[in-house]
Short mmCIF file of C-alpha atoms in Angstrom, two decimals:
data_model
loop_
_atom_site.label_atom_id
_atom_site.label_comp_id
_atom_site.label_asym_id
_atom_site.label_seq_id
_atom_site.Cartn_x
_atom_site.Cartn_y
_atom_site.Cartn_z
CA UNK A 1 0.01 0.01 0.01
CA UNK A 2 1.44 3.33 -1.06
CA UNK A 3 1.54 5.99 1.60
CA UNK A 4 0.13 9.43 0.78
CA UNK A 5 2.54 12.25 0.04
CA UNK A 6 2.99 14.83 2.78
CA UNK A 7 3.69 18.46 1.86
CA UNK A 8 6.16 20.43 3.95
CA UNK A 9 7.84 23.79 3.42
CA UNK A 10 11.49 24.64 3.16
CA UNK A 11 12.63 28.23 3.24
CA UNK A 12 15.60 28.72 0.96
CA UNK A 13 16.87 31.51 -1.20
CA UNK A 14 19.85 33.24 -2.69
CA UNK A 15 22.88 31.41 -3.98
CA UNK A 16 21.86 28.07 -2.41
CA UNK A 17 18.54 28.06 -4.24
CA UNK A 18 20.17 29.10 -7.51
CA UNK A 19 22.73 26.28 -7.22
CA UNK A 20 20.02 23.79 -6.20
CA UNK A 21 17.99 24.70 -9.29
CA UNK A 22 21.07 24.23 -11.47
CA UNK A 23 21.62 20.82 -9.81
CA UNK A 24 17.98 19.90 -10.46
CA UNK A 25 18.25 20.81 -14.14
CA UNK A 26 21.65 19.15 -14.60
CA UNK A 27 20.30 15.88 -13.13
CA UNK A 28 17.05 16.23 -15.07
CA UNK A 29 14.68 16.20 -12.14
CA UNK A 30 11.30 17.44 -13.38
CA UNK A 31 10.70 19.58 -10.30
CA UNK A 32 12.17 20.58 -6.92
CA UNK A 33 10.16 17.95 -5.03
CA UNK A 34 11.70 15.13 -7.06
CA UNK A 35 15.14 16.61 -6.58
CA UNK A 36 14.69 16.84 -2.79
CA UNK A 37 13.37 13.24 -2.69
CA UNK A 38 16.43 12.12 -4.71
CA UNK A 39 18.83 13.89 -2.31
CA UNK A 40 17.00 12.47 0.72
CA UNK A 41 17.24 8.91 -0.68
CA UNK A 42 20.95 9.37 -1.45
CA UNK A 43 21.58 10.61 2.13
CA UNK A 44 19.70 7.65 3.61
CA UNK A 45 21.61 5.17 1.45
CA UNK A 46 24.91 6.76 2.50
CA UNK A 47 23.84 6.47 6.15
CA UNK A 48 22.68 2.89 5.74
CA UNK A 49 25.93 1.68 4.20
CA UNK A 50 27.94 3.48 6.89
CA UNK A 51 26.69 0.70 9.20
CA UNK A 52 29.39 -2.03 8.89
CA UNK A 53 26.80 -4.78 9.44
CA UNK A 54 24.28 -3.46 6.87
CA UNK A 55 23.42 -5.69 3.90
CA UNK A 56 25.06 -3.89 1.00
CA UNK A 57 25.56 -4.14 -2.72
CA UNK A 58 28.86 -3.05 -4.17
CA UNK A 59 29.82 -2.24 -7.73
CA UNK A 60 33.61 -2.36 -8.20
CA UNK A 61 35.06 -0.98 -11.42
CA UNK A 62 38.67 -1.76 -12.24
CA UNK A 63 40.81 -0.64 -15.17
CA UNK A 64 44.04 -2.49 -15.71
CA UNK A 65 46.65 -3.33 -18.35
CA UNK A 66 46.09 -6.98 -19.17
CA UNK A 67 49.79 -7.22 -20.15
CA UNK A 68 50.73 -6.65 -16.46
CA UNK A 69 52.21 -9.93 -15.14
CA UNK A 70 49.55 -12.28 -13.75
CA UNK A 71 46.98 -9.47 -13.18
CA UNK A 72 44.03 -11.53 -14.45
CA UNK A 73 45.02 -14.47 -12.29
CA UNK A 74 45.42 -12.31 -9.19
CA UNK A 75 41.99 -10.72 -9.67
CA UNK A 76 40.39 -14.11 -10.33
CA UNK A 77 42.03 -15.63 -7.22
CA UNK A 78 40.74 -12.81 -4.99
CA UNK A 79 37.21 -13.35 -6.39
CA UNK A 80 37.43 -17.13 -5.94
CA UNK A 81 38.35 -16.61 -2.32
CA UNK A 82 34.99 -14.82 -1.85
CA UNK A 83 32.52 -16.80 -3.97
CA UNK A 84 29.79 -16.09 -1.38
CA UNK A 85 30.04 -12.35 -2.11
CA UNK A 86 30.83 -12.16 -5.85
CA UNK A 87 27.57 -12.17 -7.78
CA UNK A 88 28.87 -11.49 -11.31
CA UNK A 89 31.77 -10.08 -13.28
CA UNK A 90 31.79 -8.34 -16.62
CA UNK A 91 34.98 -7.90 -18.60
CA UNK A 92 35.32 -5.35 -21.41
CA UNK A 93 38.32 -4.74 -23.67
CA UNK A 94 38.85 -0.95 -23.81
CA UNK A 95 41.75 -1.02 -26.28
CA UNK A 96 44.69 -3.23 -27.23
CA UNK A 97 46.13 -3.17 -23.73
CA UNK A 98 43.55 -2.01 -21.21
CA UNK A 99 40.53 -3.80 -19.76
CA UNK A 100 37.57 -2.72 -17.68
CA UNK A 101 36.22 -5.18 -15.16
CA UNK A 102 32.93 -4.58 -13.32
CA UNK A 103 32.30 -6.82 -10.32
CA UNK A 104 28.97 -6.97 -8.39
CA UNK A 105 29.38 -7.83 -4.75
CA UNK A 106 26.84 -8.45 -1.95
CA UNK A 107 27.47 -8.83 1.74
CA UNK A 108 27.86 -6.86 4.91
CA UNK A 109 29.03 -3.33 4.12
CA UNK A 110 32.39 -3.78 5.94
CA UNK A 111 33.07 -7.06 4.05
CA UNK A 112 32.16 -5.50 0.71
CA UNK A 113 34.50 -2.59 1.38
CA UNK A 114 37.33 -4.91 2.42
CA UNK A 115 36.94 -7.10 -0.66
CA UNK A 116 36.72 -4.02 -2.93
CA UNK A 117 39.92 -2.68 -1.35
CA UNK A 118 41.65 -5.98 -2.02
CA UNK A 119 40.57 -5.88 -5.68
CA UNK A 120 41.40 -2.20 -6.20
CA UNK A 121 44.76 -2.63 -4.45
CA UNK A 122 45.79 -5.58 -6.58
CA UNK A 123 49.18 -4.96 -8.21
CA UNK A 124 48.59 -3.89 -11.81
CA UNK A 125 45.22 -2.21 -11.34
CA UNK A 126 45.46 1.33 -12.73
CA UNK A 127 42.21 2.70 -11.31
CA UNK A 128 39.45 1.28 -9.20
CA UNK A 129 36.30 2.52 -7.61
CA UNK A 130 33.61 1.16 -5.31
CA UNK A 131 30.00 2.34 -5.32
CA UNK A 132 27.97 1.07 -2.40
CA UNK A 133 24.20 0.83 -2.15
CA UNK A 134 21.96 -0.58 0.53
CA UNK A 135 20.58 -4.01 -0.34
CA UNK A 136 17.67 -3.35 2.05
CA UNK A 137 14.91 -0.86 1.23
CA UNK A 138 15.83 2.52 2.71
CA UNK A 139 12.30 3.83 3.16
CA UNK A 140 10.75 0.81 4.81
CA UNK A 141 10.81 -0.08 8.46
CA UNK A 142 13.06 1.68 10.90
CA UNK A 143 16.46 1.09 9.41
CA UNK A 144 18.11 -1.73 11.35
CA UNK A 145 17.76 -5.50 11.49
CA UNK A 146 16.70 -7.45 14.53
CA UNK A 147 18.88 -10.43 15.44
CA UNK A 148 16.04 -12.91 15.59
CA UNK A 149 14.22 -11.76 12.46
CA UNK A 150 11.38 -9.99 14.25
CA UNK A 151 10.25 -6.48 13.65
CA UNK A 152 8.30 -4.28 15.94
CA UNK A 153 7.73 -0.55 16.42
CA UNK A 154 9.80 1.21 19.02
CA UNK A 155 11.34 4.62 19.57
CA UNK A 156 14.96 5.36 18.71
#
């Protein structure tokens, strides 16, 4: 069941409003409300994945020279050591020497970060980046798991 929208006011002006409107246009939000909702979701996702125990999805992008000694084997070995977290890998040839690898990970946020650091820090990787997202809905419930799988309302 979809909850009804609630209107609330925000007083803003000057340079901050001008820059916010530029942001909204640049990111193609149709109106200010959609832009505010987008920023709120992004803030809640950032907060959720700050919790080391949160269920998280990670997208790791790596660029490396495939001529670097044993780079492909090292990256594969790291992934094989974490089969429970590696969901899929996509490999793209960028040019004659360089490859892009995109690896989808799922696990506790701290574990995903650690594995991403291991991949990015592999000798021969030119650049690497991790993007984290919450694997749990950010707008449902009250934001933390219960150890025995139960859920109940309570104040925080």
